[in-house]
């Protein structure tokens, strides 16, 4: 990474090895992708074909193979709009995110400055967590924006819906189909509370909602002869529908499907949102990032190491970002948003 003046970052700053591998010329403040050579989209590829979600663990050969696939995806000649792969996510779920792993409790809290997201689930159901509910929320938000309706069809068969999310449909006790089914039940049973509290200004506001007001889900994953319909649909709650359509965060669905860790997904969507509105450099303390992304880390150094490890993976898809790590925090510098939203394009896309 290079400083704003074009000079090298400080020794303590975080340098992305992916940038060095691309052989960027010294003095450039924004990374530029190489000339497109490949067009590769693998929405259904298994996790082993990409990268390990454990930092600095795994063979060099597997990491290199994963890096090549990620770079090939990024080198796709079509941008997200041209490829019809622009998706959206409700802003409240970008500012604060779902659990990365099972919290083993029925209440979960994430904080981002004055904003707090609280999720409460029935004890016998549990909280949504991991990659699957994030993909589902992006699907629901995208369909709401496209169709301008809270009534969302989930496809003719459960396996088709699974594939639409970029998840290879597999059965068995640990298969993707039963895991996705469980996460859908957890997501739709949970109550979300968005709270804004600023003690210094004497301000407090809150809003609670369900993701879906009504849902009808059928779990048979087998495509039947004659094209028998699965017939499942979700009616979004009025509050979530407004949150999803009034100011959604645009993102590239190809990247969302390719990232194999929920932490990576959160970082990618957060950077896309922050850089869309960032006009001047800002440093975010590590303690604040830990509250927003990783409440379960007892040692701040462990969180920082894990965060920077996942950040390297996001760089492969979003190389235009300009940022630097320091002991004080992560400095963000104005950068292009990963998915631009020109009014003309946005207007055409909304009519799809």
Coordinates of C-alpha atoms in Angstrom, one line a residue:
X1 CA 0.0 0.0 0.0
X2 CA 1.2 3.5 -0.8
X3 CA 0.7 6.7 1.2
X4 CA -1.4 9.6 0.0
X5 CA 1.6 11.4 -1.3
X6 CA 2.7 8.3 -3.3
X7 CA 5.5 7.3 -0.9
X8 CA 5.8 3.9 0.7
X9 CA 3.6 3.1 3.7
X10 CA 5.2 3.1 7.1
X11 CA 7.0 -0.1 8.2
X12 CA 4.2 -0.8 10.7
X13 CA 1.6 -0.3 8.0
X14 CA -0.1 -3.3 6.4
X15 CA 1.0 -4.2 2.9
X16 CA -1.1 -6.5 0.8
X17 CA 0.9 -9.3 -0.8
X18 CA -1.6 -9.5 -3.6
X19 CA -0.6 -6.0 -4.7
X20 CA 3.0 -6.9 -4.7
X21 CA 2.3 -10.0 -6.8
X22 CA 0.6 -7.9 -9.4
X23 CA 3.9 -5.9 -9.7
X24 CA 2.4 -2.4 -9.2
X25 CA 4.7 0.5 -10.0
X26 CA 6.0 2.4 -7.0
X27 CA 4.2 5.7 -6.4
X28 CA 0.7 4.7 -7.4
X29 CA -2.0 5.4 -4.8
X30 CA -4.6 3.1 -6.3
X31 CA -4.3 -0.4 -7.5
X32 CA -5.2 -1.1 -11.1
X33 CA -6.2 -4.6 -12.3
X34 CA -4.3 -6.2 -15.1
X35 CA -5.7 -6.4 -18.6
X36 CA -8.6 -8.8 -18.6
X37 CA -7.5 -12.3 -19.7
X38 CA -10.1 -14.6 -18.2
X39 CA -13.8 -14.7 -17.6
X40 CA -14.6 -17.0 -14.8
X41 CA -17.6 -17.0 -12.5
X42 CA -18.0 -20.0 -10.1
X43 CA -21.1 -19.4 -8.0
X44 CA -21.3 -23.1 -7.1
X45 CA -17.6 -23.9 -6.5
X46 CA -16.8 -25.7 -3.2
X47 CA -14.9 -23.9 -0.5
X48 CA -11.7 -26.0 -1.1
X49 CA -11.3 -24.4 -4.5
X50 CA -10.9 -21.0 -3.0
X51 CA -9.0 -20.0 0.1
X52 CA -8.8 -21.2 3.6
X53 CA -10.8 -19.2 6.1
X54 CA -8.0 -19.8 8.7
X55 CA -5.3 -17.2 8.6
X56 CA -1.8 -18.4 7.6
X57 CA -2.8 -22.1 7.6
X58 CA -2.7 -24.4 4.6
X59 CA -0.2 -25.3 1.9
X60 CA 1.3 -22.7 -0.4
X61 CA 0.0 -24.6 -3.4
X62 CA -3.6 -24.4 -2.2
X63 CA -3.3 -20.7 -1.4
X64 CA -1.8 -20.0 -4.8
X65 CA -4.7 -21.9 -6.5
X66 CA -7.2 -20.0 -4.5
X67 CA -5.6 -16.7 -5.4
X68 CA -5.6 -17.5 -9.1
X69 CA -9.3 -18.3 -9.1
X70 CA -10.1 -15.1 -7.2
X71 CA -8.0 -13.0 -9.6
X72 CA -9.7 -14.7 -12.6
X73 CA -13.0 -13.7 -11.2
X74 CA -11.9 -10.1 -10.7
X75 CA -10.6 -10.0 -14.3
X76 CA -14.0 -10.7 -15.7
X77 CA -14.4 -8.2 -18.6
X78 CA -17.9 -7.2 -17.6
X79 CA -18.6 -5.0 -14.6
X80 CA -21.4 -5.9 -12.2
X81 CA -24.0 -3.9 -14.1
X82 CA -23.2 -5.3 -17.5
X83 CA -23.2 -8.8 -16.1
X84 CA -26.5 -8.4 -14.4
X85 CA -24.8 -9.2 -11.1
X86 CA -25.5 -6.0 -9.0
X87 CA -27.1 -6.9 -5.7
X88 CA -28.1 -5.0 -2.6
X89 CA -28.1 -5.3 1.2
X90 CA -30.1 -3.4 3.7
X91 CA -27.9 -0.6 5.2
X92 CA -28.7 -1.5 8.8
X93 CA -27.3 -4.9 8.3
X94 CA -24.0 -3.5 6.9
X95 CA -23.4 -1.1 9.8
X96 CA -23.7 -4.0 12.2
X97 CA -23.6 -7.6 11.3
X98 CA -24.8 -11.1 12.2
X99 CA -22.7 -13.6 14.2
X100 CA -19.9 -15.3 12.4
X101 CA -20.4 -18.6 14.3
X102 CA -23.0 -20.0 16.5
X103 CA -23.1 -17.9 19.7
X104 CA -24.9 -20.6 21.6
X105 CA -27.4 -18.1 23.0
X106 CA -30.6 -16.5 21.9
X107 CA -29.5 -12.8 22.1
X108 CA -26.7 -11.1 20.2
X109 CA -25.5 -7.5 20.0
X110 CA -23.3 -5.6 17.6
X111 CA -22.2 -2.0 18.0
X112 CA -21.0 0.6 15.5
X113 CA -20.5 4.0 17.1
X114 CA -23.9 5.2 18.3
X115 CA -25.6 2.5 16.3
X116 CA -26.5 -0.9 17.9
X117 CA -28.0 -4.0 16.3
X118 CA -29.7 -6.4 18.7
X119 CA -31.0 -9.8 17.6
X120 CA -33.3 -11.9 19.7
X121 CA -34.3 -15.5 18.8
X122 CA -36.5 -18.1 20.4
X123 CA -34.5 -20.3 22.7
X124 CA -35.5 -23.5 20.9
X125 CA -34.6 -22.1 17.5
X126 CA -31.4 -20.1 17.9
X127 CA -29.8 -17.2 16.2
X128 CA -28.8 -17.1 12.5
X129 CA -25.0 -17.2 11.9
X130 CA -22.4 -17.7 9.3
X131 CA -22.3 -17.3 5.5
X132 CA -25.8 -18.6 4.6
X133 CA -28.0 -16.0 6.2
X134 CA -25.9 -13.3 4.7
X135 CA -26.4 -14.7 1.2
X136 CA -30.2 -15.0 2.0
X137 CA -30.4 -11.4 3.2
X138 CA -28.7 -10.2 0.0
X139 CA -31.0 -12.2 -2.1
X140 CA -34.1 -10.9 -0.4
X141 CA -32.9 -7.3 -0.5
X142 CA -31.9 -7.6 -4.2
X143 CA -35.3 -9.1 -5.2
X144 CA -37.2 -6.4 -3.2
X145 CA -35.2 -3.6 -5.0
X146 CA -35.7 -5.3 -8.4
X147 CA -39.4 -6.1 -8.2
X148 CA -40.4 -3.2 -5.9
X149 CA -42.5 -5.7 -4.0
X150 CA -42.3 -7.3 -0.5
X151 CA -43.6 -10.6 -1.9
X152 CA -40.5 -12.6 -2.8
X153 CA -40.6 -16.0 -4.6
X154 CA -37.8 -18.3 -3.7
X155 CA -37.9 -20.6 -6.7
X156 CA -39.5 -23.7 -8.0
X157 CA -37.4 -26.1 -5.9
X158 CA -35.3 -25.8 -2.8
X159 CA -32.2 -27.0 -4.6
X160 CA -32.7 -24.3 -7.2
X161 CA -32.9 -21.6 -4.5
X162 CA -29.7 -23.0 -3.0
X163 CA -28.0 -22.8 -6.3
X164 CA -29.2 -19.2 -6.8
X165 CA -27.3 -18.3 -3.7
X166 CA -24.1 -19.8 -5.0
X167 CA -24.3 -22.8 -2.7
X168 CA -23.8 -26.3 -4.1
X169 CA -26.9 -28.3 -3.1
X170 CA -25.9 -31.3 -1.1
X171 CA -27.8 -33.6 1.2
X172 CA -26.9 -35.6 4.3
X173 CA -26.7 -34.5 8.0
X174 CA -24.0 -31.9 7.2
X175 CA -25.1 -31.1 3.7
X176 CA -25.8 -27.6 2.4
X177 CA -29.6 -28.1 2.1
X178 CA -30.3 -29.0 5.7
X179 CA -27.9 -26.3 6.9
X180 CA -29.6 -23.7 4.7
X181 CA -33.0 -24.8 5.9
X182 CA -31.9 -24.4 9.5
X183 CA -30.5 -20.9 8.9
X184 CA -33.7 -19.8 7.2
X185 CA -35.7 -20.9 10.2
X186 CA -33.4 -19.1 12.5
X187 CA -33.4 -15.9 10.4
X188 CA -37.2 -15.7 10.0
X189 CA -37.8 -16.4 13.7
X190 CA -35.5 -13.7 14.9
X191 CA -36.5 -10.2 16.0
X192 CA -34.1 -7.3 15.0
X193 CA -33.7 -4.1 17.0
X194 CA -31.9 -1.1 15.5
X195 CA -31.0 1.4 18.2
X196 CA -29.4 4.8 17.9
X197 CA -28.1 6.3 21.2
X198 CA -26.0 9.4 21.7
X199 CA -25.7 10.3 25.4
X200 CA -23.8 13.6 24.7
X201 CA -26.6 14.9 22.5
X202 CA -29.4 13.4 24.6
X203 CA -30.8 11.5 21.6
X204 CA -32.2 8.0 21.6
X205 CA -34.2 6.2 18.9
X206 CA -35.1 2.6 18.2
X207 CA -36.9 0.4 15.7
X208 CA -37.7 -3.3 15.8
X209 CA -38.7 -5.6 13.0
X210 CA -38.9 -9.1 11.6
X211 CA -37.3 -9.9 8.3
X212 CA -40.5 -11.7 7.1
X213 CA -44.0 -11.0 8.1
X214 CA -45.1 -14.3 6.6
X215 CA -43.3 -17.2 5.0
X216 CA -44.3 -20.5 3.4
X217 CA -41.4 -22.8 2.8
X218 CA -41.3 -26.4 1.4
X219 CA -38.1 -28.4 2.0
X220 CA -38.3 -31.2 -0.6
X221 CA -35.0 -30.7 -2.6
X222 CA -35.8 -33.2 -5.3
X223 CA -36.9 -31.8 -8.7
X224 CA -40.0 -33.8 -9.6
X225 CA -41.0 -34.9 -13.1
X226 CA -43.3 -32.5 -14.9
X227 CA -41.7 -29.5 -13.2
X228 CA -43.7 -29.7 -10.0
X229 CA -43.3 -26.4 -8.2
X230 CA -41.7 -26.0 -4.8
X231 CA -44.0 -23.1 -4.3
X232 CA -42.2 -21.3 -1.5
X233 CA -42.4 -17.5 -1.0
X234 CA -41.6 -14.9 1.7
X235 CA -43.6 -11.8 2.5
X236 CA -41.2 -9.2 3.9
X237 CA -42.2 -7.2 6.8
X238 CA -43.1 -3.6 6.0
X239 CA -40.3 -2.2 8.1
X240 CA -37.6 -4.4 6.6
X241 CA -39.0 -3.8 3.1
X242 CA -38.6 -0.1 3.6
X243 CA -35.1 -0.6 5.0
X244 CA -34.2 -2.8 2.0
X245 CA -35.5 -0.4 -0.7
X246 CA -35.0 3.1 0.6
X247 CA -31.2 3.2 0.8
X248 CA -29.7 -0.2 0.1
X249 CA -25.9 -0.7 -0.3
X250 CA -25.0 -1.9 -3.8
X251 CA -22.6 -4.8 -4.2
X252 CA -21.3 -7.4 -6.7
X253 CA -23.1 -10.7 -6.2
X254 CA -20.2 -12.6 -7.9
X255 CA -17.9 -11.4 -5.1
X256 CA -20.4 -12.2 -2.4
X257 CA -20.8 -15.8 -3.7
X258 CA -17.1 -16.3 -4.1
X259 CA -16.1 -15.2 -0.6
X260 CA -16.1 -18.3 1.6
X261 CA -16.0 -16.7 5.1
X262 CA -18.8 -14.6 6.7
X263 CA -16.0 -12.3 8.0
X264 CA -14.8 -11.6 4.5
X265 CA -18.3 -10.9 3.3
X266 CA -18.8 -8.4 6.1
X267 CA -15.5 -6.6 5.3
X268 CA -16.3 -6.4 1.6
X269 CA -19.8 -5.0 2.0
X270 CA -18.6 -2.6 4.8
X271 CA -15.8 -1.2 2.6
X272 CA -18.1 -0.8 -0.4
X273 CA -20.5 1.2 1.8
X274 CA -17.8 3.3 3.6
X275 CA -16.0 4.2 0.4
X276 CA -19.3 5.2 -1.3
X277 CA -19.7 8.0 1.2
X278 CA -16.1 8.7 2.3
X279 CA -14.8 12.2 1.3
X280 CA -11.7 12.5 3.6
X281 CA -9.3 10.1 5.4
X282 CA -10.5 8.6 8.6
X283 CA -8.9 6.3 11.1
X284 CA -11.1 3.7 12.8
X285 CA -9.7 2.4 16.1
X286 CA -9.1 -1.3 16.4
X287 CA -11.4 -1.4 19.5
X288 CA -14.3 0.0 17.4
X289 CA -13.7 -2.5 14.7
X290 CA -13.6 -5.3 17.2
X291 CA -17.0 -4.2 18.6
X292 CA -18.4 -4.1 15.0
X293 CA -17.0 -7.2 13.6
X294 CA -15.6 -9.5 16.3
X295 CA -17.2 -9.4 19.7
X296 CA -15.8 -12.8 20.7
X297 CA -12.1 -11.9 20.7
X298 CA -10.7 -11.6 24.2
X299 CA -7.3 -10.4 22.9
X300 CA -7.4 -7.3 20.6
X301 CA -4.2 -8.5 18.9
X302 CA -5.9 -11.7 17.9
X303 CA -8.8 -9.8 16.3
X304 CA -6.4 -7.5 14.5
X305 CA -4.4 -10.4 13.0
X306 CA -7.6 -12.2 11.9
X307 CA -9.1 -9.0 10.5
X308 CA -6.0 -8.3 8.3
X309 CA -5.9 -11.9 7.2
X310 CA -9.4 -11.7 5.8
X311 CA -8.8 -8.2 4.4
X312 CA -6.1 -9.7 2.1
X313 CA -8.7 -12.0 0.5
X314 CA -11.1 -9.0 -0.1
X315 CA -8.3 -7.1 -1.8
X316 CA -8.3 -9.7 -4.6
X317 CA -11.8 -8.6 -5.6
X318 CA -11.5 -4.9 -4.6
X319 CA -8.0 -3.8 -5.4
X320 CA -8.9 -0.1 -5.7
X321 CA -9.2 0.4 -1.9
X322 CA -6.6 2.7 -0.3
X323 CA -6.1 2.1 3.4
X324 CA -3.3 1.5 5.9
X325 CA -3.0 -0.3 9.2
X326 CA -1.3 1.3 12.1
X327 CA -1.2 0.6 15.9
X328 CA -4.0 3.3 16.3
X329 CA -6.4 1.6 13.9
X330 CA -7.3 1.2 10.2
X331 CA -7.0 4.4 8.1
X332 CA -9.4 4.6 5.2
X333 CA -8.6 7.0 2.4
X334 CA -11.2 8.1 -0.3
X335 CA -11.4 5.3 -2.9
X336 CA -13.8 4.3 -5.7
X337 CA -16.8 2.3 -4.5
X338 CA -16.7 -1.2 -5.7
X339 CA -20.1 -0.9 -7.4
X340 CA -20.8 2.6 -8.7
X341 CA -24.4 3.8 -8.9
X342 CA -24.7 6.3 -11.8
X343 CA -28.3 7.6 -11.8
X344 CA -29.0 6.5 -15.3
X345 CA -27.8 2.9 -14.7
X346 CA -29.5 2.7 -11.4
X347 CA -32.8 3.8 -13.0
X348 CA -32.5 1.2 -15.8
X349 CA -31.6 -1.5 -13.3
X350 CA -34.6 -0.7 -11.0
X351 CA -36.9 -1.4 -14.0
X352 CA -35.7 -5.0 -14.4

